[in-house]
Amino acid sequence: MTAQVDRTAEAAGAAGVAGAAEATGAGRAARAPGTVRRRVLVGAAALLMLTGGATIAHGAADGTDGAPAPDGGGHAAHSTGTDTGTRSGEAGLVGGASRSGGFWMRADGVFSPPGSFVPSDALTYDTALVPAAARIEITQYADRTSHRVGTRLRGLVPNRAYGMHVHTSPCAADPASAGPHYQHRVSATADPVNEVWLDFRTDRNGNGEAEARHEWGFRDGGARSVIVHDAQGGAGKRVACFTVPFSS
């Protein structure tokens, strides 16, 4: 009887050891390098989606990247499945030659305050008027006879008037860094004939858009950003800025 009890205990002990070994093996499998790498990649992808990344793409001359060429009319489709392109909320750029012999460009951005964890080409200096995560799209199209610059914005204050102009320098933490309005002919006065004005009014959802047309285009490197102002007209407080690679 005693021998049978000892054998039973021995068997139970062996089963416990085997179970512990199996659990240890399963733990090691769960911590296998491939699994860890997958978890790190998934975590990094989730962080990128939440905080923003960066991407730049170039469109084909005939719009075969999935976006119609601008001379087809209206705003070109977005380059990704999101509302206004990627950088997972940051700036995306597409562009190329148009079928009519001109060129086109589209840039998208998501506003964030200066000094944010993920750098942004779209900066908001007043989050009450241009909230963080508000979106902006700038389009440019030119051919032999005309030059058009358009904008669409999403997520601003509903039913409010904003001013917007093309400026001469890139955005920075200091709103003044974007320089003065771009002018076709340097003048002491500001007007929509000699400058690119994109004043707009938002709808009840905080969305707005505008387009400016001229017979002249930009000088090479002369136009580098757009500034959103708190009031329409030739001046106003600078509340947001978007660095845009305008073409000449």
PDB file of C-alpha atoms in Angstrom:
ATOM      1  CA  MET A   1       0.000   0.000   0.000  1.00  0.00           C
ATOM      2  CA  THR A   2       2.832   2.351   0.893  1.00  0.00           C
ATOM      3  CA  ALA A   3       4.635   1.593  -2.364  1.00  0.00           C
ATOM      4  CA  GLN A   4       1.468   2.359  -4.354  1.00  0.00           C
ATOM      5  CA  VAL A   5       1.072   5.740  -2.616  1.00  0.00           C
ATOM      6  CA  ASP A   6       4.735   6.585  -3.270  1.00  0.00           C
ATOM      7  CA  ARG A   7       4.344   5.714  -6.958  1.00  0.00           C
ATOM      8  CA  THR A   8       1.207   7.842  -7.165  1.00  0.00           C
ATOM      9  CA  ALA A   9       2.992  10.805  -5.613  1.00  0.00           C
ATOM     10  CA  GLU A  10       5.954  10.263  -7.871  1.00  0.00           C
ATOM     11  CA  ALA A  11       3.682  10.280 -10.936  1.00  0.00           C
ATOM     12  CA  ALA A  12       1.947  13.443  -9.765  1.00  0.00           C
ATOM     13  CA  GLY A  13       5.293  15.122  -9.204  1.00  0.00           C
ATOM     14  CA  ALA A  14       6.462  14.134 -12.666  1.00  0.00           C
ATOM     15  CA  ALA A  15       3.250  15.483 -14.186  1.00  0.00           C
ATOM     16  CA  GLY A  16       3.757  18.760 -12.329  1.00  0.00           C
ATOM     17  CA  VAL A  17       7.307  19.043 -13.615  1.00  0.00           C
ATOM     18  CA  ALA A  18       6.140  18.285 -17.162  1.00  0.00           C
ATOM     19  CA  GLY A  19       3.384  20.884 -16.857  1.00  0.00           C
ATOM     20  CA  ALA A  20       5.821  23.470 -15.608  1.00  0.00           C
ATOM     21  CA  ALA A  21       8.197  22.666 -18.443  1.00  0.00           C
ATOM     22  CA  GLU A  22       5.349  22.949 -20.935  1.00  0.00           C
ATOM     23  CA  ALA A  23       4.297  26.318 -19.487  1.00  0.00           C
ATOM     24  CA  THR A  24       7.900  27.511 -19.621  1.00  0.00           C
ATOM     25  CA  GLY A  25       8.148  26.409 -23.246  1.00  0.00           C
ATOM     26  CA  ALA A  26       4.914  28.174 -24.092  1.00  0.00           C
ATOM     27  CA  GLY A  27       6.214  31.314 -22.410  1.00  0.00           C
ATOM     28  CA  ARG A  28       9.389  31.087 -24.420  1.00  0.00           C
ATOM     29  CA  ALA A  29       7.396  30.601 -27.617  1.00  0.00           C
ATOM     30  CA  ALA A  30       5.302  33.634 -26.788  1.00  0.00           C
ATOM     31  CA  ARG A  31       8.510  35.553 -26.383  1.00  0.00           C
ATOM     32  CA  ALA A  32      10.066  34.219 -29.587  1.00  0.00           C
ATOM     33  CA  PRO A  33      11.982  36.891 -31.534  1.00  0.00           C
ATOM     34  CA  GLY A  34       9.560  36.797 -34.439  1.00  0.00           C
ATOM     35  CA  THR A  35       6.613  37.383 -32.128  1.00  0.00           C
ATOM     36  CA  VAL A  36       8.402  40.208 -30.361  1.00  0.00           C
ATOM     37  CA  ARG A  37       9.302  41.796 -33.693  1.00  0.00           C
ATOM     38  CA  ARG A  38       5.701  41.550 -34.858  1.00  0.00           C
ATOM     39  CA  ARG A  39       4.485  43.148 -31.638  1.00  0.00           C
ATOM     40  CA  VAL A  40       7.041  45.964 -31.969  1.00  0.00           C
ATOM     41  CA  LEU A  41       6.044  46.576 -35.587  1.00  0.00           C
ATOM     42  CA  VAL A  42       2.344  46.608 -34.735  1.00  0.00           C
ATOM     43  CA  GLY A  43       3.006  48.989 -31.850  1.00  0.00           C
ATOM     44  CA  ALA A  44       5.087  51.258 -34.047  1.00  0.00           C
ATOM     45  CA  ALA A  45       2.394  51.274 -36.714  1.00  0.00           C
ATOM     46  CA  ALA A  46      -0.244  52.174 -34.136  1.00  0.00           C
ATOM     47  CA  LEU A  47       1.955  54.992 -32.798  1.00  0.00           C
ATOM     48  CA  LEU A  48       2.525  56.278 -36.327  1.00  0.00           C
ATOM     49  CA  MET A  49      -1.221  56.296 -36.996  1.00  0.00           C
ATOM     50  CA  LEU A  50      -1.847  58.223 -33.793  1.00  0.00           C
ATOM     51  CA  THR A  51       0.971  60.739 -33.957  1.00  0.00           C
ATOM     52  CA  GLY A  52       1.786  61.139 -37.627  1.00  0.00           C
ATOM     53  CA  GLY A  53       4.537  60.123 -40.003  1.00  0.00           C
ATOM     54  CA  ALA A  54       5.812  61.401 -43.322  1.00  0.00           C
ATOM     55  CA  THR A  55       5.337  60.471 -46.932  1.00  0.00           C
ATOM     56  CA  ILE A  56       6.034  62.151 -50.245  1.00  0.00           C
ATOM     57  CA  ALA A  57       4.823  60.759 -53.557  1.00  0.00           C
ATOM     58  CA  HIS A  58       5.037  62.051 -57.086  1.00  0.00           C
ATOM     59  CA  GLY A  59       2.075  61.810 -59.435  1.00  0.00           C
ATOM     60  CA  ALA A  60       2.222  60.634 -63.010  1.00  0.00           C
ATOM     61  CA  ALA A  61       1.826  63.111 -65.853  1.00  0.00           C
ATOM     62  CA  ASP A  62      -1.555  61.723 -66.822  1.00  0.00           C
ATOM     63  CA  GLY A  63      -2.830  61.236 -63.291  1.00  0.00           C
ATOM     64  CA  THR A  64      -2.319  57.445 -63.369  1.00  0.00           C
ATOM     65  CA  ASP A  65      -1.361  57.444 -59.701  1.00  0.00           C
ATOM     66  CA  GLY A  66      -5.082  57.272 -58.990  1.00  0.00           C
ATOM     67  CA  ALA A  67      -5.653  61.025 -58.847  1.00  0.00           C
ATOM     68  CA  PRO A  68      -7.128  62.719 -61.900  1.00  0.00           C
ATOM     69  CA  ALA A  69      -5.074  65.487 -63.467  1.00  0.00           C
ATOM     70  CA  PRO A  70      -6.337  68.922 -62.357  1.00  0.00           C
ATOM     71  CA  ASP A  71      -7.275  69.996 -65.865  1.00  0.00           C
ATOM     72  CA  GLY A  72     -10.109  67.505 -65.590  1.00  0.00           C
ATOM     73  CA  GLY A  73     -11.823  70.049 -63.351  1.00  0.00           C
ATOM     74  CA  GLY A  74     -12.403  70.429 -59.623  1.00  0.00           C
ATOM     75  CA  HIS A  75     -10.140  69.165 -56.841  1.00  0.00           C
ATOM     76  CA  ALA A  76      -8.108  66.047 -57.510  1.00  0.00           C
ATOM     77  CA  ALA A  77      -8.907  62.955 -55.470  1.00  0.00           C
ATOM     78  CA  HIS A  78      -6.827  62.295 -52.369  1.00  0.00           C
ATOM     79  CA  SER A  79      -3.802  60.071 -52.685  1.00  0.00           C
ATOM     80  CA  THR A  80      -4.883  57.753 -49.875  1.00  0.00           C
ATOM     81  CA  GLY A  81      -8.069  56.483 -48.315  1.00  0.00           C
ATOM     82  CA  THR A  82      -7.993  59.091 -45.569  1.00  0.00           C
ATOM     83  CA  ASP A  83      -9.782  62.410 -45.649  1.00  0.00           C
ATOM     84  CA  THR A  84      -6.814  64.470 -46.763  1.00  0.00           C
ATOM     85  CA  GLY A  85      -3.894  62.254 -47.494  1.00  0.00           C
ATOM     86  CA  THR A  86      -1.186  60.961 -45.264  1.00  0.00           C
ATOM     87  CA  ARG A  87       1.728  61.431 -43.095  1.00  0.00           C
ATOM     88  CA  SER A  88      -0.938  59.709 -41.078  1.00  0.00           C
ATOM     89  CA  GLY A  89      -2.228  63.092 -40.481  1.00  0.00           C
ATOM     90  CA  GLU A  90       0.847  64.852 -41.782  1.00  0.00           C
ATOM     91  CA  ALA A  91       1.780  66.369 -45.085  1.00  0.00           C
ATOM     92  CA  GLY A  92       1.516  64.355 -48.297  1.00  0.00           C
ATOM     93  CA  LEU A  93       2.611  65.664 -51.691  1.00  0.00           C
ATOM     94  CA  VAL A  94       1.696  64.641 -55.219  1.00  0.00           C
ATOM     95  CA  GLY A  95       2.203  66.432 -58.492  1.00  0.00           C
ATOM     96  CA  GLY A  96       3.398  66.274 -62.057  1.00  0.00           C
ATOM     97  CA  ALA A  97       2.735  67.459 -65.589  1.00  0.00           C
ATOM     98  CA  SER A  98      -0.806  67.921 -66.841  1.00  0.00           C
ATOM     99  CA  ARG A  99      -2.247  66.718 -70.129  1.00  0.00           C
ATOM    100  CA  SER A 100      -2.606  70.312 -71.329  1.00  0.00           C
ATOM    101  CA  GLY A 101       1.110  71.011 -71.057  1.00  0.00           C
ATOM    102  CA  GLY A 102       1.106  72.700 -67.654  1.00  0.00           C
ATOM    103  CA  PHE A 103       1.803  71.306 -64.192  1.00  0.00           C
ATOM    104  CA  TRP A 104      -0.085  70.586 -60.982  1.00  0.00           C
ATOM    105  CA  MET A 105       0.670  70.010 -57.321  1.00  0.00           C
ATOM    106  CA  ARG A 106      -1.343  69.041 -54.242  1.00  0.00           C
ATOM    107  CA  ALA A 107      -0.112  69.125 -50.629  1.00  0.00           C
ATOM    108  CA  ASP A 108      -2.008  67.997 -47.524  1.00  0.00           C
ATOM    109  CA  GLY A 109      -1.298  68.707 -43.881  1.00  0.00           C
ATOM    110  CA  VAL A 110      -2.654  68.303 -40.353  1.00  0.00           C
ATOM    111  CA  PHE A 111      -2.140  71.204 -37.971  1.00  0.00           C
ATOM    112  CA  SER A 112      -0.248  70.800 -34.718  1.00  0.00           C
ATOM    113  CA  PRO A 113       1.325  73.334 -32.348  1.00  0.00           C
ATOM    114  CA  PRO A 114       5.019  74.199 -32.754  1.00  0.00           C
ATOM    115  CA  GLY A 115       7.258  71.837 -30.814  1.00  0.00           C
ATOM    116  CA  SER A 116       4.892  68.866 -31.028  1.00  0.00           C
ATOM    117  CA  PHE A 117       6.329  65.360 -30.613  1.00  0.00           C
ATOM    118  CA  VAL A 118       6.036  64.712 -34.348  1.00  0.00           C
ATOM    119  CA  PRO A 119       7.245  67.673 -36.482  1.00  0.00           C
ATOM    120  CA  SER A 120       4.637  69.094 -38.836  1.00  0.00           C
ATOM    121  CA  ASP A 121       4.645  71.300 -41.924  1.00  0.00           C
ATOM    122  CA  ALA A 122       1.270  72.672 -40.747  1.00  0.00           C
ATOM    123  CA  LEU A 123       1.507  74.751 -37.568  1.00  0.00           C
ATOM    124  CA  THR A 124      -1.287  76.254 -35.512  1.00  0.00           C
ATOM    125  CA  TYR A 125      -0.464  79.274 -33.368  1.00  0.00           C
ATOM    126  CA  ASP A 126      -3.996  79.631 -31.981  1.00  0.00           C
ATOM    127  CA  THR A 127      -5.728  76.313 -31.267  1.00  0.00           C
ATOM    128  CA  ALA A 128      -8.983  78.099 -30.430  1.00  0.00           C
ATOM    129  CA  LEU A 129      -9.268  79.221 -34.081  1.00  0.00           C
ATOM    130  CA  VAL A 130      -7.300  76.436 -35.789  1.00  0.00           C
ATOM    131  CA  PRO A 131      -7.531  73.337 -33.574  1.00  0.00           C
ATOM    132  CA  ALA A 132      -4.802  70.736 -33.523  1.00  0.00           C
ATOM    133  CA  ALA A 133      -5.747  67.942 -35.978  1.00  0.00           C
ATOM    134  CA  ALA A 134      -7.578  70.395 -38.289  1.00  0.00           C
ATOM    135  CA  ARG A 135      -6.665  69.620 -41.911  1.00  0.00           C
ATOM    136  CA  ILE A 136      -5.562  71.687 -44.882  1.00  0.00           C
ATOM    137  CA  GLU A 137      -5.131  70.962 -48.573  1.00  0.00           C
ATOM    138  CA  ILE A 138      -3.408  73.259 -51.061  1.00  0.00           C
ATOM    139  CA  THR A 139      -3.590  72.736 -54.821  1.00  0.00           C
ATOM    140  CA  GLN A 140      -1.716  74.534 -57.578  1.00  0.00           C
ATOM    141  CA  TYR A 141      -2.289  74.303 -61.314  1.00  0.00           C
ATOM    142  CA  ALA A 142      -0.746  76.284 -64.146  1.00  0.00           C
ATOM    143  CA  ASP A 143      -0.831  76.164 -67.912  1.00  0.00           C
ATOM    144  CA  ARG A 144       0.073  78.592 -70.679  1.00  0.00           C
ATOM    145  CA  THR A 145      -2.690  81.076 -69.868  1.00  0.00           C
ATOM    146  CA  SER A 146      -3.628  80.790 -66.187  1.00  0.00           C
ATOM    147  CA  HIS A 147      -2.372  80.002 -62.706  1.00  0.00           C
ATOM    148  CA  ARG A 148      -4.691  78.692 -59.986  1.00  0.00           C
ATOM    149  CA  VAL A 149      -4.124  78.115 -56.281  1.00  0.00           C
ATOM    150  CA  GLY A 150      -6.873  76.500 -54.230  1.00  0.00           C
ATOM    151  CA  THR A 151      -7.396  75.462 -50.627  1.00  0.00           C
ATOM    152  CA  ARG A 152      -9.693  73.233 -48.614  1.00  0.00           C
ATOM    153  CA  LEU A 153      -9.749  73.162 -44.816  1.00  0.00           C
ATOM    154  CA  ARG A 154     -11.516  70.848 -42.362  1.00  0.00           C
ATOM    155  CA  GLY A 155     -12.132  71.051 -38.629  1.00  0.00           C
ATOM    156  CA  LEU A 156     -11.995  74.812 -38.009  1.00  0.00           C
ATOM    157  CA  VAL A 157     -14.467  76.978 -36.075  1.00  0.00           C
ATOM    158  CA  PRO A 158     -17.938  76.699 -37.708  1.00  0.00           C
ATOM    159  CA  ASN A 159     -19.496  79.681 -39.468  1.00  0.00           C
ATOM    160  CA  ARG A 160     -16.449  81.900 -39.212  1.00  0.00           C
ATOM    161  CA  ALA A 161     -14.546  84.083 -41.694  1.00  0.00           C
ATOM    162  CA  TYR A 162     -10.778  83.542 -42.116  1.00  0.00           C
ATOM    163  CA  GLY A 163      -8.152  85.237 -44.230  1.00  0.00           C
ATOM    164  CA  MET A 164      -5.418  83.379 -46.086  1.00  0.00           C
ATOM    165  CA  HIS A 165      -2.509  84.463 -48.289  1.00  0.00           C
ATOM    166  CA  VAL A 166       0.533  82.919 -49.934  1.00  0.00           C
ATOM    167  CA  HIS A 167       3.736  84.000 -48.143  1.00  0.00           C
ATOM    168  CA  THR A 168       7.396  84.097 -49.114  1.00  0.00           C
ATOM    169  CA  SER A 169       9.111  81.861 -46.506  1.00  0.00           C
ATOM    170  CA  PRO A 170       8.524  78.506 -44.775  1.00  0.00           C
ATOM    171  CA  CYS A 171       6.669  78.213 -41.481  1.00  0.00           C
ATOM    172  CA  ALA A 172       8.447  78.147 -38.126  1.00  0.00           C
ATOM    173  CA  ALA A 173       7.592  78.454 -34.439  1.00  0.00           C
ATOM    174  CA  ASP A 174       7.577  82.247 -34.812  1.00  0.00           C
ATOM    175  CA  PRO A 175       4.589  83.216 -37.020  1.00  0.00           C
ATOM    176  CA  ALA A 176       6.619  86.102 -38.487  1.00  0.00           C
ATOM    177  CA  SER A 177       9.117  83.623 -39.975  1.00  0.00           C
ATOM    178  CA  ALA A 178       6.856  83.058 -43.000  1.00  0.00           C
ATOM    179  CA  GLY A 179       7.725  86.538 -44.230  1.00  0.00           C
ATOM    180  CA  PRO A 180       5.409  88.936 -46.085  1.00  0.00           C
ATOM    181  CA  HIS A 181       2.745  88.193 -48.686  1.00  0.00           C
ATOM    182  CA  TYR A 182       4.043  86.938 -51.990  1.00  0.00           C
ATOM    183  CA  GLN A 183       3.643  89.742 -54.560  1.00  0.00           C
ATOM    184  CA  HIS A 184       3.829  89.498 -58.318  1.00  0.00           C
ATOM    185  CA  ARG A 185       5.209  93.019 -58.438  1.00  0.00           C
ATOM    186  CA  VAL A 186       6.714  94.360 -55.234  1.00  0.00           C
ATOM    187  CA  SER A 187       4.377  97.035 -53.905  1.00  0.00           C
ATOM    188  CA  ALA A 188       3.640  98.853 -50.678  1.00  0.00           C
ATOM    189  CA  THR A 189      -0.040  97.937 -50.913  1.00  0.00           C
ATOM    190  CA  ALA A 190      -1.730  94.581 -50.477  1.00  0.00           C
ATOM    191  CA  ASP A 191      -4.452  93.540 -52.913  1.00  0.00           C
ATOM    192  CA  PRO A 192      -5.812  90.294 -54.422  1.00  0.00           C
ATOM    193  CA  VAL A 193      -4.738  91.251 -57.957  1.00  0.00           C
ATOM    194  CA  ASN A 194      -1.028  91.454 -57.129  1.00  0.00           C
ATOM    195  CA  GLU A 195      -1.116  88.763 -54.396  1.00  0.00           C
ATOM    196  CA  VAL A 196      -2.710  85.345 -53.839  1.00  0.00           C
ATOM    197  CA  TRP A 197      -5.662  85.767 -51.496  1.00  0.00           C
ATOM    198  CA  LEU A 198      -7.603  82.702 -50.360  1.00  0.00           C
ATOM    199  CA  ASP A 199     -10.061  84.215 -47.889  1.00  0.00           C
ATOM    200  CA  PHE A 200     -12.853  81.800 -46.971  1.00  0.00           C
ATOM    201  CA  ARG A 201     -15.776  81.264 -44.625  1.00  0.00           C
ATOM    202  CA  THR A 202     -16.411  77.949 -42.891  1.00  0.00           C
ATOM    203  CA  ASP A 203     -19.728  76.138 -42.953  1.00  0.00           C
ATOM    204  CA  ARG A 204     -21.579  74.704 -39.964  1.00  0.00           C
ATOM    205  CA  ASN A 205     -19.089  71.813 -39.865  1.00  0.00           C
ATOM    206  CA  GLY A 206     -16.036  74.071 -39.777  1.00  0.00           C
ATOM    207  CA  ASN A 207     -15.056  73.351 -43.380  1.00  0.00           C
ATOM    208  CA  GLY A 208     -14.113  75.964 -45.960  1.00  0.00           C
ATOM    209  CA  GLU A 209     -12.513  76.373 -49.368  1.00  0.00           C
ATOM    210  CA  ALA A 210     -11.343  79.048 -51.789  1.00  0.00           C
ATOM    211  CA  GLU A 211      -9.507  79.488 -55.081  1.00  0.00           C
ATOM    212  CA  ALA A 212      -7.484  82.343 -56.585  1.00  0.00           C
ATOM    213  CA  ARG A 213      -6.747  82.751 -60.312  1.00  0.00           C
ATOM    214  CA  HIS A 214      -4.121  84.907 -61.995  1.00  0.00           C
ATOM    215  CA  GLU A 215      -2.458  85.261 -65.365  1.00  0.00           C
ATOM    216  CA  TRP A 216       0.964  85.204 -63.682  1.00  0.00           C
ATOM    217  CA  GLY A 217       2.813  82.474 -61.790  1.00  0.00           C
ATOM    218  CA  PHE A 218       5.318  82.372 -58.937  1.00  0.00           C
ATOM    219  CA  ARG A 219       8.988  83.225 -59.208  1.00  0.00           C
ATOM    220  CA  ASP A 220      11.305  80.280 -58.561  1.00  0.00           C
ATOM    221  CA  GLY A 221      11.536  79.806 -54.779  1.00  0.00           C
ATOM    222  CA  GLY A 222       9.526  82.949 -54.125  1.00  0.00           C
ATOM    223  CA  ALA A 223       6.386  81.329 -52.632  1.00  0.00           C
ATOM    224  CA  ARG A 224       6.938  78.945 -49.724  1.00  0.00           C
ATOM    225  CA  SER A 225       3.859  78.849 -47.491  1.00  0.00           C
ATOM    226  CA  VAL A 226       0.277  79.909 -46.785  1.00  0.00           C
ATOM    227  CA  ILE A 227      -0.758  81.794 -43.659  1.00  0.00           C
ATOM    228  CA  VAL A 228      -4.246  81.575 -42.129  1.00  0.00           C
ATOM    229  CA  HIS A 229      -5.315  84.881 -40.551  1.00  0.00           C
ATOM    230  CA  ASP A 230      -8.016  85.570 -37.999  1.00  0.00           C
ATOM    231  CA  ALA A 231      -9.668  88.139 -40.298  1.00  0.00           C
ATOM    232  CA  GLN A 232     -10.214  88.577 -44.005  1.00  0.00           C
ATOM    233  CA  GLY A 233      -8.515  91.291 -46.042  1.00  0.00           C
ATOM    234  CA  GLY A 234      -4.905  92.344 -46.340  1.00  0.00           C
ATOM    235  CA  ALA A 235      -3.864  91.820 -42.722  1.00  0.00           C
ATOM    236  CA  GLY A 236      -4.854  90.099 -39.513  1.00  0.00           C
ATOM    237  CA  LYS A 237      -3.328  87.987 -36.761  1.00  0.00           C
ATOM    238  CA  ARG A 238      -1.419  84.944 -38.006  1.00  0.00           C
ATOM    239  CA  VAL A 239      -3.176  81.938 -36.489  1.00  0.00           C
ATOM    240  CA  ALA A 240      -1.751  79.068 -38.586  1.00  0.00           C
ATOM    241  CA  CYS A 241       0.828  78.343 -41.281  1.00  0.00           C
ATOM    242  CA  PHE A 242       1.430  75.550 -43.808  1.00  0.00           C
ATOM    243  CA  THR A 243       4.745  75.136 -45.625  1.00  0.00           C
ATOM    244  CA  VAL A 244       3.979  74.350 -49.289  1.00  0.00           C
ATOM    245  CA  PRO A 245       6.445  73.439 -52.078  1.00  0.00           C
ATOM    246  CA  PHE A 246       4.924  75.765 -54.679  1.00  0.00           C
ATOM    247  CA  SER A 247       6.219  75.375 -58.228  1.00  0.00           C
ATOM    248  CA  SER A 248       7.307  78.280 -60.391  1.00  0.00           C
TER     249      SER A 248
END
